[in-house]
Amino acid sequence: MSVNATTNPSQLLPLELVDKCIGSRIHIVMKSDKEIVGTLLGFDDFVNMVLEDVTEFEITPEGRRITKLDQILLNGNNITMLVPGGEGPEV
Amino acid sequence: MKQKQSPSDFLKQIIGWPVLKLTSRVLACLDGYMNIALEQMEEYVNGQLKNKYEDAFTGGNNVLYISTQKRRM
């Protein structure tokens, strides 16, 4: 069985999807009960992310929200899921 | 003003500025594993000031995020 070395052009790779999201809002779900919404400025191979105008949501029965401005560097180790264009949990 | 910015650019930019993470004060130095050296570090647990350290080192595997406290322009 031969190995096909060429990539399927109709495929969208995960990091390509993240790259498309640069400049737009993104909603990030963490491994813990925390979600982050912000504007994506950039990311690296480890999916550490630089975000701006960030709102942090703690998912508790009260749905607590903390808003941070300026920029953050989010550690990619704790990320579970990314939602391009997402606005975060309903509060 | 938004420009495309990678994590390493962000880190070079924030060196020397007050940093708000979960525990921090002034960012002195940082490496590729997010290990951080800090000056005048204040440690807050559940929003309460617990300890102050003149020089401190934090292991990068516990870092959730690094946020700046003051806009730099």
PDB file of C-alpha atoms in Angstrom:
ATOM      1  CA  MET A   1       0.000   0.000   0.000  1.00  0.00           C
ATOM      2  CA  SER A   2       1.609   3.273  -1.067  1.00  0.00           C
ATOM      3  CA  VAL A   3       1.521   6.375   1.112  1.00  0.00           C
ATOM      4  CA  ASN A   4      -0.158   9.405  -0.434  1.00  0.00           C
ATOM      5  CA  ALA A   5       2.208  12.309   0.223  1.00  0.00           C
ATOM      6  CA  THR A   6      -0.019  15.073  -1.152  1.00  0.00           C
ATOM      7  CA  THR A   7      -2.599  16.781   1.083  1.00  0.00           C
ATOM      8  CA  ASN A   8      -6.247  16.882   0.189  1.00  0.00           C
ATOM      9  CA  PRO A   9      -6.884  20.525  -0.898  1.00  0.00           C
ATOM     10  CA  SER A  10     -10.454  20.528   0.368  1.00  0.00           C
ATOM     11  CA  GLN A  11      -9.323  19.811   3.932  1.00  0.00           C
ATOM     12  CA  LEU A  12      -9.233  22.589   6.530  1.00  0.00           C
ATOM     13  CA  LEU A  13      -6.491  22.088   9.099  1.00  0.00           C
ATOM     14  CA  PRO A  14      -7.141  23.133  12.711  1.00  0.00           C
ATOM     15  CA  LEU A  15      -4.421  25.762  12.782  1.00  0.00           C
ATOM     16  CA  GLU A  16      -5.678  27.160   9.496  1.00  0.00           C
ATOM     17  CA  LEU A  17      -9.058  27.670  11.101  1.00  0.00           C
ATOM     18  CA  VAL A  18      -7.460  29.480  14.035  1.00  0.00           C
ATOM     19  CA  ASP A  19      -5.438  31.610  11.643  1.00  0.00           C
ATOM     20  CA  LYS A  20      -8.615  32.645   9.825  1.00  0.00           C
ATOM     21  CA  CYS A  21      -9.927  33.880  13.130  1.00  0.00           C
ATOM     22  CA  ILE A  22      -7.148  36.433  13.663  1.00  0.00           C
ATOM     23  CA  GLY A  23      -8.726  39.860  13.989  1.00  0.00           C
ATOM     24  CA  SER A  24     -12.124  38.510  15.025  1.00  0.00           C
ATOM     25  CA  ARG A  25     -13.781  37.580  18.264  1.00  0.00           C
ATOM     26  CA  ILE A  26     -13.120  34.115  19.580  1.00  0.00           C
ATOM     27  CA  HIS A  27     -14.578  32.194  22.484  1.00  0.00           C
ATOM     28  CA  ILE A  28     -12.227  29.837  24.289  1.00  0.00           C
ATOM     29  CA  VAL A  29     -13.379  27.064  26.602  1.00  0.00           C
ATOM     30  CA  MET A  30     -10.791  25.983  29.159  1.00  0.00           C
ATOM     31  CA  LYS A  31     -10.347  22.612  30.826  1.00  0.00           C
ATOM     32  CA  SER A  32     -11.535  24.153  34.089  1.00  0.00           C
ATOM     33  CA  ASP A  33     -14.868  25.936  34.569  1.00  0.00           C
ATOM     34  CA  LYS A  34     -13.633  29.030  32.832  1.00  0.00           C
ATOM     35  CA  GLU A  35     -14.244  30.609  29.440  1.00  0.00           C
ATOM     36  CA  ILE A  36     -12.472  33.472  27.742  1.00  0.00           C
ATOM     37  CA  VAL A  37     -13.841  35.729  25.011  1.00  0.00           C
ATOM     38  CA  GLY A  38     -11.573  38.138  23.182  1.00  0.00           C
ATOM     39  CA  THR A  39     -10.220  39.403  19.886  1.00  0.00           C
ATOM     40  CA  LEU A  40      -7.520  37.128  18.563  1.00  0.00           C
ATOM     41  CA  LEU A  41      -4.257  38.908  17.742  1.00  0.00           C
ATOM     42  CA  GLY A  42      -2.034  35.899  17.221  1.00  0.00           C
ATOM     43  CA  PHE A  43      -1.022  32.433  18.306  1.00  0.00           C
ATOM     44  CA  ASP A  44       1.902  30.039  18.104  1.00  0.00           C
ATOM     45  CA  ASP A  45       2.482  26.334  17.410  1.00  0.00           C
ATOM     46  CA  PHE A  46       1.408  25.423  20.940  1.00  0.00           C
ATOM     47  CA  VAL A  47      -1.803  27.417  20.508  1.00  0.00           C
ATOM     48  CA  ASN A  48      -0.756  29.867  23.178  1.00  0.00           C
ATOM     49  CA  MET A  49      -2.909  32.856  22.226  1.00  0.00           C
ATOM     50  CA  VAL A  50      -2.578  36.617  22.351  1.00  0.00           C
ATOM     51  CA  LEU A  51      -5.983  38.209  22.928  1.00  0.00           C
ATOM     52  CA  GLU A  52      -7.302  41.726  23.335  1.00  0.00           C
ATOM     53  CA  ASP A  53     -10.401  43.220  25.003  1.00  0.00           C
ATOM     54  CA  VAL A  54     -10.790  40.068  26.993  1.00  0.00           C
ATOM     55  CA  THR A  55     -13.719  38.996  29.145  1.00  0.00           C
ATOM     56  CA  GLU A  56     -13.234  36.091  31.476  1.00  0.00           C
ATOM     57  CA  PHE A  57     -16.249  34.029  32.563  1.00  0.00           C
ATOM     58  CA  GLU A  58     -16.218  31.745  35.553  1.00  0.00           C
ATOM     59  CA  ILE A  59     -18.879  29.098  35.090  1.00  0.00           C
ATOM     60  CA  THR A  60     -20.555  28.980  38.469  1.00  0.00           C
ATOM     61  CA  PRO A  61     -24.270  28.858  39.412  1.00  0.00           C
ATOM     62  CA  GLU A  62     -24.144  32.686  39.467  1.00  0.00           C
ATOM     63  CA  GLY A  63     -22.234  32.909  36.170  1.00  0.00           C
ATOM     64  CA  ARG A  64     -19.638  35.366  37.435  1.00  0.00           C
ATOM     65  CA  ARG A  65     -17.874  37.554  34.903  1.00  0.00           C
ATOM     66  CA  ILE A  66     -14.553  39.382  35.071  1.00  0.00           C
ATOM     67  CA  THR A  67     -13.636  41.863  32.360  1.00  0.00           C
ATOM     68  CA  LYS A  68     -10.008  42.597  31.521  1.00  0.00           C
ATOM     69  CA  LEU A  69      -8.892  45.075  28.899  1.00  0.00           C
ATOM     70  CA  ASP A  70      -5.537  45.373  27.162  1.00  0.00           C
ATOM     71  CA  GLN A  71      -3.864  42.224  26.090  1.00  0.00           C
ATOM     72  CA  ILE A  72      -3.352  38.796  27.532  1.00  0.00           C
ATOM     73  CA  LEU A  73      -1.192  35.842  26.671  1.00  0.00           C
ATOM     74  CA  LEU A  74      -3.303  32.746  27.283  1.00  0.00           C
ATOM     75  CA  ASN A  75      -1.459  29.515  28.032  1.00  0.00           C
ATOM     76  CA  GLY A  76      -2.489  26.903  25.456  1.00  0.00           C
ATOM     77  CA  ASN A  77      -2.009  24.055  27.942  1.00  0.00           C
ATOM     78  CA  ASN A  78      -5.405  24.672  29.479  1.00  0.00           C
ATOM     79  CA  ILE A  79      -7.508  25.121  26.373  1.00  0.00           C
ATOM     80  CA  THR A  80     -10.196  22.597  25.548  1.00  0.00           C
ATOM     81  CA  MET A  81     -12.064  24.199  22.673  1.00  0.00           C
ATOM     82  CA  LEU A  82     -12.044  27.276  20.453  1.00  0.00           C
ATOM     83  CA  VAL A  83     -15.191  28.804  18.960  1.00  0.00           C
ATOM     84  CA  PRO A  84     -14.526  31.331  16.207  1.00  0.00           C
ATOM     85  CA  GLY A  85     -16.910  34.284  16.383  1.00  0.00           C
ATOM     86  CA  GLY A  86     -18.402  33.054  19.642  1.00  0.00           C
ATOM     87  CA  GLU A  87     -19.667  35.503  22.240  1.00  0.00           C
ATOM     88  CA  GLY A  88     -19.307  33.331  25.302  1.00  0.00           C
ATOM     89  CA  PRO A  89     -21.793  31.790  27.663  1.00  0.00           C
ATOM     90  CA  GLU A  90     -25.210  33.369  28.060  1.00  0.00           C
ATOM     91  CA  VAL A  91     -25.410  35.232  31.353  1.00  0.00           C
TER      92      VAL A  91
ATOM     93  CA  MET B   1      -5.023  49.541  17.127  1.00  0.00           C
ATOM     94  CA  LYS B   2      -4.815  45.867  16.263  1.00  0.00           C
ATOM     95  CA  GLN B   3      -1.924  44.151  14.603  1.00  0.00           C
ATOM     96  CA  LYS B   4      -1.064  40.514  14.171  1.00  0.00           C
ATOM     97  CA  GLN B   5       1.017  39.602  17.172  1.00  0.00           C
ATOM     98  CA  SER B   6       2.495  36.314  18.185  1.00  0.00           C
ATOM     99  CA  PRO B   7       3.064  35.208  21.778  1.00  0.00           C
ATOM    100  CA  SER B   8       6.816  35.854  21.623  1.00  0.00           C
ATOM    101  CA  ASP B   9       6.218  39.437  20.456  1.00  0.00           C
ATOM    102  CA  PHE B  10       3.759  39.935  23.285  1.00  0.00           C
ATOM    103  CA  LEU B  11       6.287  38.718  25.831  1.00  0.00           C
ATOM    104  CA  LYS B  12       9.070  41.001  24.629  1.00  0.00           C
ATOM    105  CA  GLN B  13       6.641  43.871  24.866  1.00  0.00           C
ATOM    106  CA  ILE B  14       5.549  43.302  28.431  1.00  0.00           C
ATOM    107  CA  ILE B  15       8.952  42.808  30.037  1.00  0.00           C
ATOM    108  CA  GLY B  16       9.377  45.533  32.651  1.00  0.00           C
ATOM    109  CA  TRP B  17       5.660  46.358  32.928  1.00  0.00           C
ATOM    110  CA  PRO B  18       3.314  45.606  35.766  1.00  0.00           C
ATOM    111  CA  VAL B  19       1.669  42.317  35.049  1.00  0.00           C
ATOM    112  CA  LEU B  20      -1.578  41.084  36.443  1.00  0.00           C
ATOM    113  CA  LYS B  21      -1.838  37.339  36.399  1.00  0.00           C
ATOM    114  CA  LEU B  22      -3.049  35.626  39.427  1.00  0.00           C
ATOM    115  CA  THR B  23      -0.181  36.586  41.657  1.00  0.00           C
ATOM    116  CA  SER B  24       2.105  39.128  40.086  1.00  0.00           C
ATOM    117  CA  ARG B  25       3.637  42.572  40.187  1.00  0.00           C
ATOM    118  CA  VAL B  26       6.536  43.385  37.918  1.00  0.00           C
ATOM    119  CA  LEU B  27       7.663  41.001  35.218  1.00  0.00           C
ATOM    120  CA  ALA B  28      11.438  40.683  35.191  1.00  0.00           C
ATOM    121  CA  CYS B  29      12.071  37.752  32.917  1.00  0.00           C
ATOM    122  CA  LEU B  30      10.298  34.932  31.145  1.00  0.00           C
ATOM    123  CA  ASP B  31      11.291  31.888  29.128  1.00  0.00           C
ATOM    124  CA  GLY B  32       9.752  29.635  26.512  1.00  0.00           C
ATOM    125  CA  TYR B  33       8.034  27.448  29.088  1.00  0.00           C
ATOM    126  CA  MET B  34       6.333  30.429  30.691  1.00  0.00           C
ATOM    127  CA  ASN B  35       8.554  30.136  33.742  1.00  0.00           C
ATOM    128  CA  ILE B  36       8.535  33.654  35.140  1.00  0.00           C
ATOM    129  CA  ALA B  37      10.890  35.709  37.266  1.00  0.00           C
ATOM    130  CA  LEU B  38       9.168  38.546  39.091  1.00  0.00           C
ATOM    131  CA  GLU B  39      10.113  41.468  41.258  1.00  0.00           C
ATOM    132  CA  GLN B  40       7.878  42.861  44.016  1.00  0.00           C
ATOM    133  CA  MET B  41       5.493  39.999  43.702  1.00  0.00           C
ATOM    134  CA  GLU B  42       2.243  40.027  45.626  1.00  0.00           C
ATOM    135  CA  GLU B  43       0.476  36.760  46.122  1.00  0.00           C
ATOM    136  CA  TYR B  44      -3.341  36.809  46.266  1.00  0.00           C
ATOM    137  CA  VAL B  45      -5.401  33.805  47.287  1.00  0.00           C
ATOM    138  CA  ASN B  46      -9.162  34.152  46.712  1.00  0.00           C
ATOM    139  CA  GLY B  47      -8.704  37.887  46.329  1.00  0.00           C
ATOM    140  CA  GLN B  48      -6.854  38.313  49.606  1.00  0.00           C
ATOM    141  CA  LEU B  49      -3.240  39.393  49.880  1.00  0.00           C
ATOM    142  CA  LYS B  50      -1.296  36.541  51.340  1.00  0.00           C
ATOM    143  CA  ASN B  51       2.418  37.237  50.838  1.00  0.00           C
ATOM    144  CA  LYS B  52       4.854  39.663  49.316  1.00  0.00           C
ATOM    145  CA  TYR B  53       8.167  38.653  47.753  1.00  0.00           C
ATOM    146  CA  GLU B  54      11.030  40.840  46.612  1.00  0.00           C
ATOM    147  CA  ASP B  55      12.214  38.309  44.034  1.00  0.00           C
ATOM    148  CA  ALA B  56      10.189  35.310  42.980  1.00  0.00           C
ATOM    149  CA  PHE B  57      10.155  32.495  40.428  1.00  0.00           C
ATOM    150  CA  THR B  58       7.007  30.798  39.171  1.00  0.00           C
ATOM    151  CA  GLY B  59       6.889  27.453  37.384  1.00  0.00           C
ATOM    152  CA  GLY B  60       5.364  27.860  33.895  1.00  0.00           C
ATOM    153  CA  ASN B  61       3.162  24.791  34.011  1.00  0.00           C
ATOM    154  CA  ASN B  62       0.803  26.566  36.432  1.00  0.00           C
ATOM    155  CA  VAL B  63       0.385  29.740  34.423  1.00  0.00           C
ATOM    156  CA  LEU B  64      -3.142  30.250  33.123  1.00  0.00           C
ATOM    157  CA  TYR B  65      -2.643  33.618  31.460  1.00  0.00           C
ATOM    158  CA  ILE B  66      -0.473  36.717  31.598  1.00  0.00           C
ATOM    159  CA  SER B  67      -2.239  40.031  31.375  1.00  0.00           C
ATOM    160  CA  THR B  68      -0.906  43.553  31.346  1.00  0.00           C
ATOM    161  CA  GLN B  69      -2.234  46.071  33.814  1.00  0.00           C
ATOM    162  CA  LYS B  70      -1.373  49.152  31.894  1.00  0.00           C
ATOM    163  CA  ARG B  71      -1.724  49.801  28.178  1.00  0.00           C
ATOM    164  CA  ARG B  72       1.658  50.312  26.571  1.00  0.00           C
ATOM    165  CA  MET B  73       1.790  52.747  23.641  1.00  0.00           C
TER     166      MET B  73
END
